[in-house]
Amino acid sequence: MALDTSQITGTNFVYQNFSFERFLDDMVELGRQRIELWGIAQHFHVPVATADDVRRLGAQLAEREQSLYCLTPEQVMYPVNLGSDLEWLRASSLAMFRRAAEVTAELGGEVLFLTPGRGREDEDVADAWKRSVDGIQQVAEYASTLGVRCVVEALQRSESNLVFDLDALARLDTDVAHPNLTIALDTVAMATAGDTVADYYATFGDRVTHVHLVDGAPSGHRAWGDGELPLADYLRVLDEHGFSGMMSFEIFGAAYARDPLRAHRQCQDAVFDALAAIRD
């Protein structure tokens, strides 16, 4: 399968200072029909979302002929951590992910996005690893009963002391060993770890099903062209391997906070140009 522009999702990353309606309308303007929803409090915070909130969100999507593809609850900066040694935090994190899986199913979504969490820097990392593996297994199993697939990504070392490179992600995948779990490739996390798209395919093959396509130097979450990563080369390798999943622009930062549409348009135009060059 050749890469296609329809594989770009609309995302509310960097829209936290705008209304949810503005985000959806901007995605309509860009022609984005499938949505990766970042679960931030300003738009849709899973732990407090009611049944009415879910119905309202579904109606807002439907009236614009959009659909949920992936739900990505906030789980790095918020108090959500599957690897925590605090029983209340781990229990509430598991409950949040279970509810997120239910919401994804209720809205007709396909994917629930997971991260490995982290342990304390002054504890044996093996203990946090076991907690994270167990938590991901539980979430993947519950989501499977709802027809929702889970994906997991590596984070940067500043975000996690558990999974921050390809080797650790491969070990996590082996230890979880659940058929309902596939792999997300984040280009910034990949680059900061010194890994490549080819490395991901050599390790996981077609189990790479989701991509956070974002520029960096090499870290940061920048719009295409505002960093130094060879994103066009990344797309070419994805195309060569017949990537059939979805790609999202995970943009953050003050540089984009006041005009997120411009940043998304910048990324989308660059993807269109890169794919056209691949076809030439």
CSV table of C-alpha atoms in Angstrom, one decimal:
chain,number,residue,atom,x,y,z
A,1,MET,CA,0.0,0.0,0.0
A,2,ALA,CA,1.3,3.4,-1.0
A,3,LEU,CA,1.1,6.3,1.6
A,4,ASP,CA,-1.9,8.5,1.0
A,5,THR,CA,-2.9,11.9,2.3
A,6,SER,CA,-6.0,10.4,3.8
A,7,GLN,CA,-3.8,8.8,6.4
A,8,ILE,CA,-3.3,12.1,8.2
A,9,THR,CA,-5.6,12.6,11.2
A,10,GLY,CA,-6.8,15.8,12.6
A,11,THR,CA,-5.4,16.4,16.1
A,12,ASN,CA,-6.1,18.9,18.9
A,13,PHE,CA,-2.5,19.0,20.1
A,14,VAL,CA,-1.6,22.7,20.5
A,15,TYR,CA,-5.3,23.6,20.5
A,16,GLN,CA,-5.6,23.7,24.3
A,17,ASN,CA,-6.1,27.5,24.3
A,18,PHE,CA,-9.1,27.2,21.8
A,19,SER,CA,-12.5,25.8,22.0
A,20,PHE,CA,-13.1,22.2,20.8
A,21,GLU,CA,-15.5,23.6,18.2
A,22,ARG,CA,-12.7,25.8,16.8
A,23,PHE,CA,-10.4,22.8,16.6
A,24,LEU,CA,-13.0,20.7,14.7
A,25,ASP,CA,-13.8,23.5,12.3
A,26,ASP,CA,-10.1,24.0,11.5
A,27,MET,CA,-9.8,20.3,10.8
A,28,VAL,CA,-12.8,20.6,8.4
A,29,GLU,CA,-11.0,23.4,6.6
A,30,LEU,CA,-7.9,21.2,6.2
A,31,GLY,CA,-10.0,18.2,5.0
A,32,ARG,CA,-9.3,16.1,8.0
A,33,GLN,CA,-12.2,13.7,8.7
A,34,ARG,CA,-10.6,11.2,11.2
A,35,ILE,CA,-9.5,12.6,14.5
A,36,GLU,CA,-6.9,11.7,17.1
A,37,LEU,CA,-8.3,13.3,20.2
A,38,TRP,CA,-5.9,14.3,22.9
A,39,GLY,CA,-7.7,14.0,26.2
A,40,ILE,CA,-6.9,17.4,27.8
A,41,ALA,CA,-9.2,19.0,30.4
A,42,GLN,CA,-10.1,21.9,28.1
A,43,HIS,CA,-11.6,19.5,25.6
A,44,PHE,CA,-12.3,16.1,27.0
A,45,HIS,CA,-10.8,14.9,30.3
A,46,VAL,CA,-11.6,11.2,30.6
A,47,PRO,CA,-11.8,11.0,34.4
A,48,VAL,CA,-14.6,13.5,34.7
A,49,ALA,CA,-16.4,13.0,31.3
A,50,THR,CA,-20.1,12.1,31.7
A,51,ALA,CA,-22.3,10.1,29.4
A,52,ASP,CA,-23.7,13.4,28.2
A,53,ASP,CA,-20.2,14.7,27.4
A,54,VAL,CA,-19.5,11.6,25.3
A,55,ARG,CA,-22.8,12.0,23.4
A,56,ARG,CA,-22.1,15.7,22.9
A,57,LEU,CA,-18.6,15.0,21.5
A,58,GLY,CA,-20.0,12.4,19.2
A,59,ALA,CA,-22.7,14.8,17.9
A,60,GLN,CA,-20.1,17.5,17.3
A,61,LEU,CA,-18.1,15.1,15.2
A,62,ALA,CA,-21.1,13.8,13.3
A,63,GLU,CA,-22.4,17.2,12.3
A,64,ARG,CA,-19.0,17.8,10.6
A,65,GLU,CA,-18.9,14.4,9.1
A,66,GLN,CA,-15.9,13.5,11.2
A,67,SER,CA,-15.1,10.4,13.2
A,68,LEU,CA,-12.9,9.5,16.1
A,69,TYR,CA,-10.0,7.3,15.1
A,70,CYS,CA,-7.8,7.4,18.2
A,71,LEU,CA,-8.2,8.5,21.8
A,72,THR,CA,-5.0,9.7,23.4
A,73,PRO,CA,-5.6,10.4,27.1
A,74,GLU,CA,-3.1,12.8,28.7
A,75,GLN,CA,-0.8,10.5,30.6
A,76,VAL,CA,2.6,12.1,30.8
A,77,MET,CA,2.0,15.4,32.6
A,78,TYR,CA,-1.2,14.6,34.4
A,79,PRO,CA,-1.3,12.3,37.4
A,80,VAL,CA,-1.6,9.1,35.3
A,81,ASN,CA,1.1,6.5,35.6
A,82,LEU,CA,0.8,2.8,35.1
A,83,GLY,CA,4.3,2.3,36.5
A,84,SER,CA,3.7,4.1,39.8
A,85,ASP,CA,4.4,2.5,43.2
A,86,LEU,CA,1.5,4.5,44.7
A,87,GLU,CA,-1.4,2.1,44.8
A,88,TRP,CA,-4.0,4.9,44.6
A,89,LEU,CA,-2.3,6.4,41.5
A,90,ARG,CA,-1.9,3.1,39.7
A,91,ALA,CA,-5.5,2.1,40.5
A,92,SER,CA,-6.9,5.4,39.3
A,93,SER,CA,-4.7,5.2,36.2
A,94,LEU,CA,-6.0,1.7,35.3
A,95,ALA,CA,-9.5,2.9,35.9
A,96,MET,CA,-8.9,5.9,33.6
A,97,PHE,CA,-7.6,3.7,30.8
A,98,ARG,CA,-10.5,1.3,31.1
A,99,ARG,CA,-12.9,4.2,30.9
A,100,ALA,CA,-11.0,5.6,27.9
A,101,ALA,CA,-11.4,2.3,26.1
A,102,GLU,CA,-15.1,2.4,26.8
A,103,VAL,CA,-15.4,5.9,25.4
A,104,THR,CA,-13.4,5.0,22.3
A,105,ALA,CA,-15.8,2.1,21.7
A,106,GLU,CA,-18.9,4.3,22.4
A,107,LEU,CA,-17.7,6.8,19.8
A,108,GLY,CA,-16.8,4.2,17.2
A,109,GLY,CA,-13.1,4.8,17.5
A,110,GLU,CA,-10.5,2.2,16.7
A,111,VAL,CA,-7.4,3.0,18.8
A,112,LEU,CA,-6.5,3.8,22.4
A,113,PHE,CA,-3.1,5.3,22.7
A,114,LEU,CA,-0.9,4.2,25.7
A,115,THR,CA,2.5,5.1,27.2
A,116,PRO,CA,4.5,3.0,29.6
A,117,GLY,CA,4.5,5.4,32.5
A,118,ARG,CA,7.6,5.7,34.7
A,119,GLY,CA,9.1,4.6,38.0
A,120,ARG,CA,10.8,6.7,40.6
A,121,GLU,CA,14.4,7.6,39.8
A,122,ASP,CA,15.5,6.3,43.2
A,123,GLU,CA,13.8,2.8,43.0
A,124,ASP,CA,14.8,-0.4,41.3
A,125,VAL,CA,13.5,0.1,37.7
A,126,ALA,CA,12.7,-3.6,37.5
A,127,ASP,CA,9.8,-3.1,40.0
A,128,ALA,CA,8.3,-0.2,38.0
A,129,TRP,CA,8.8,-2.2,34.8
A,130,LYS,CA,6.7,-5.1,36.2
A,131,ARG,CA,3.9,-2.7,37.2
A,132,SER,CA,3.9,-1.1,33.8
A,133,VAL,CA,3.8,-4.4,31.9
A,134,ASP,CA,1.0,-5.6,34.1
A,135,GLY,CA,-1.0,-2.4,33.7
A,136,ILE,CA,-0.6,-2.4,29.9
A,137,GLN,CA,-1.6,-6.1,29.8
A,138,GLN,CA,-4.8,-5.3,31.7
A,139,VAL,CA,-5.7,-2.3,29.6
A,140,ALA,CA,-5.0,-4.2,26.3
A,141,GLU,CA,-7.1,-7.2,27.4
A,142,TYR,CA,-10.1,-5.0,28.5
A,143,ALA,CA,-9.9,-2.9,25.3
A,144,SER,CA,-9.9,-6.1,23.3
A,145,THR,CA,-13.3,-7.1,24.7
A,146,LEU,CA,-14.6,-3.8,23.4
A,147,GLY,CA,-13.1,-4.1,19.9
A,148,VAL,CA,-10.6,-1.3,20.6
A,149,ARG,CA,-6.9,-1.8,19.6
A,150,CYS,CA,-4.1,-0.4,21.8
A,151,VAL,CA,-0.9,1.2,20.6
A,152,VAL,CA,2.1,2.0,22.8
A,153,GLU,CA,5.1,4.3,22.1
A,154,ALA,CA,8.5,4.9,23.4
A,155,LEU,CA,8.9,8.2,25.3
A,156,GLN,CA,12.0,10.5,25.7
A,157,ARG,CA,14.2,9.9,28.7
A,158,SER,CA,13.0,13.1,30.3
A,159,GLU,CA,9.5,11.6,30.2
A,160,SER,CA,10.1,8.0,31.3
A,161,ASN,CA,12.9,5.9,32.8
A,162,LEU,CA,11.2,2.7,31.5
A,163,VAL,CA,10.8,2.9,27.7
A,164,PHE,CA,12.9,5.6,25.9
A,165,ASP,CA,14.5,3.7,23.0
A,166,LEU,CA,13.7,1.0,20.5
A,167,ASP,CA,15.4,-1.8,22.5
A,168,ALA,CA,13.2,-1.1,25.6
A,169,LEU,CA,10.1,-0.8,23.5
A,170,ALA,CA,10.8,-4.2,21.9
A,171,ARG,CA,11.3,-5.7,25.4
A,172,LEU,CA,8.1,-4.1,26.6
A,173,ASP,CA,6.2,-5.6,23.6
A,174,THR,CA,7.7,-9.0,24.3
A,175,ASP,CA,6.9,-8.9,28.0
A,176,VAL,CA,3.3,-7.7,27.5
A,177,ALA,CA,2.8,-10.2,24.7
A,178,HIS,CA,-0.8,-9.3,24.0
A,179,PRO,CA,-2.2,-9.6,20.5
A,180,ASN,CA,-4.2,-6.4,21.0
A,181,LEU,CA,-1.1,-4.2,21.4
A,182,THR,CA,0.7,-2.7,18.4
A,183,ILE,CA,3.4,-0.1,18.0
A,184,ALA,CA,3.3,3.7,17.6
A,185,LEU,CA,6.4,5.4,16.2
A,186,ASP,CA,7.0,8.9,17.5
A,187,THR,CA,9.6,10.6,15.3
A,188,VAL,CA,11.0,12.8,18.0
A,189,ALA,CA,11.3,10.1,20.6
A,190,MET,CA,12.9,7.9,17.9
A,191,ALA,CA,15.4,10.5,16.9
A,192,THR,CA,16.5,11.5,20.4
A,193,ALA,CA,17.2,7.8,21.0
A,194,GLY,CA,19.3,7.5,17.9
A,195,ASP,CA,16.9,5.0,16.3
A,196,THR,CA,15.5,5.1,12.7
A,197,VAL,CA,12.3,4.2,10.9
A,198,ALA,CA,14.1,1.3,9.3
A,199,ASP,CA,15.1,0.1,12.7
A,200,TYR,CA,11.4,0.1,13.8
A,201,TYR,CA,10.5,-2.0,10.8
A,202,ALA,CA,13.3,-4.4,11.3
A,203,THR,CA,12.1,-4.9,14.8
A,204,PHE,CA,8.3,-4.8,14.5
A,205,GLY,CA,7.5,-5.1,10.8
A,206,ASP,CA,3.9,-4.2,10.0
A,207,ARG,CA,3.0,-4.0,13.7
A,208,VAL,CA,4.0,-0.3,13.4
A,209,THR,CA,0.4,1.0,13.0
A,210,HIS,CA,0.5,4.6,14.1
A,211,VAL,CA,2.9,7.5,13.7
A,212,HIS,CA,3.3,10.8,15.5
A,213,LEU,CA,5.0,12.8,12.7
A,214,VAL,CA,6.7,15.8,14.3
A,215,ASP,CA,9.8,17.8,13.8
A,216,GLY,CA,12.5,18.5,16.4
A,217,ALA,CA,16.1,19.4,17.0
A,218,PRO,CA,16.1,16.5,17.7
A,219,SER,CA,13.7,17.0,20.7
A,220,GLY,CA,10.8,19.3,20.8
A,221,HIS,CA,7.4,18.9,19.1
A,222,ARG,CA,7.7,21.4,16.2
A,223,ALA,CA,5.9,21.9,13.0
A,224,TRP,CA,7.5,20.4,9.9
A,225,GLY,CA,10.4,22.6,8.8
A,226,ASP,CA,10.9,24.2,12.2
A,227,GLY,CA,13.4,21.5,13.3
A,228,GLU,CA,16.1,19.5,11.7
A,229,LEU,CA,14.6,16.0,11.4
A,230,PRO,CA,14.6,14.4,7.8
A,231,LEU,CA,10.8,13.9,7.8
A,232,ALA,CA,10.6,13.5,4.1
A,233,ASP,CA,13.1,10.6,4.4
A,234,TYR,CA,11.0,9.1,7.2
A,235,LEU,CA,7.9,9.2,4.9
A,236,ARG,CA,9.8,7.6,2.1
A,237,VAL,CA,10.8,4.6,4.3
A,238,LEU,CA,7.2,4.3,5.6
A,239,ASP,CA,6.0,4.3,2.0
A,240,GLU,CA,8.6,1.6,1.1
A,241,HIS,CA,7.3,-0.6,3.8
A,242,GLY,CA,3.6,-0.1,2.9
A,243,PHE,CA,2.6,1.7,6.1
A,244,SER,CA,-1.2,1.5,6.2
A,245,GLY,CA,-1.9,3.2,9.6
A,246,MET,CA,-2.5,6.8,10.5
A,247,MET,CA,-0.2,9.7,11.0
A,248,SER,CA,-0.8,12.7,13.4
A,249,PHE,CA,1.0,16.0,13.9
A,250,GLU,CA,1.8,16.1,17.6
A,251,ILE,CA,2.8,19.8,17.8
A,252,PHE,CA,3.3,21.6,21.1
A,253,GLY,CA,4.8,24.9,22.2
A,254,ALA,CA,4.3,28.6,22.6
A,255,ALA,CA,5.3,29.3,19.0
A,256,TYR,CA,2.1,27.7,17.8
A,257,ALA,CA,-0.3,28.4,20.6
A,258,ARG,CA,-1.9,31.4,19.1
A,259,ASP,CA,-2.3,30.2,15.5
A,260,PRO,CA,-2.5,26.4,15.6
A,261,LEU,CA,-4.2,26.2,12.1
A,262,ARG,CA,-1.1,27.8,10.5
A,263,ALA,CA,1.1,25.2,12.1
A,264,HIS,CA,-1.2,22.3,11.0
A,265,ARG,CA,-1.4,23.7,7.5
A,266,GLN,CA,2.4,24.0,7.4
A,267,CYS,CA,2.7,20.3,8.3
A,268,GLN,CA,0.0,19.2,6.0
A,269,ASP,CA,1.4,21.1,3.0
A,270,ALA,CA,4.9,19.6,3.7
A,271,VAL,CA,3.4,16.1,3.7
A,272,PHE,CA,1.6,16.7,0.5
A,273,ASP,CA,4.8,17.9,-1.1
A,274,ALA,CA,6.9,15.0,0.2
A,275,LEU,CA,4.4,12.4,-1.0
A,276,ALA,CA,4.2,14.1,-4.4
A,277,ALA,CA,8.0,13.9,-4.6
A,278,ILE,CA,7.9,10.2,-3.7
A,279,ARG,CA,5.5,9.6,-6.5
A,280,ASP,CA,7.6,11.5,-9.1
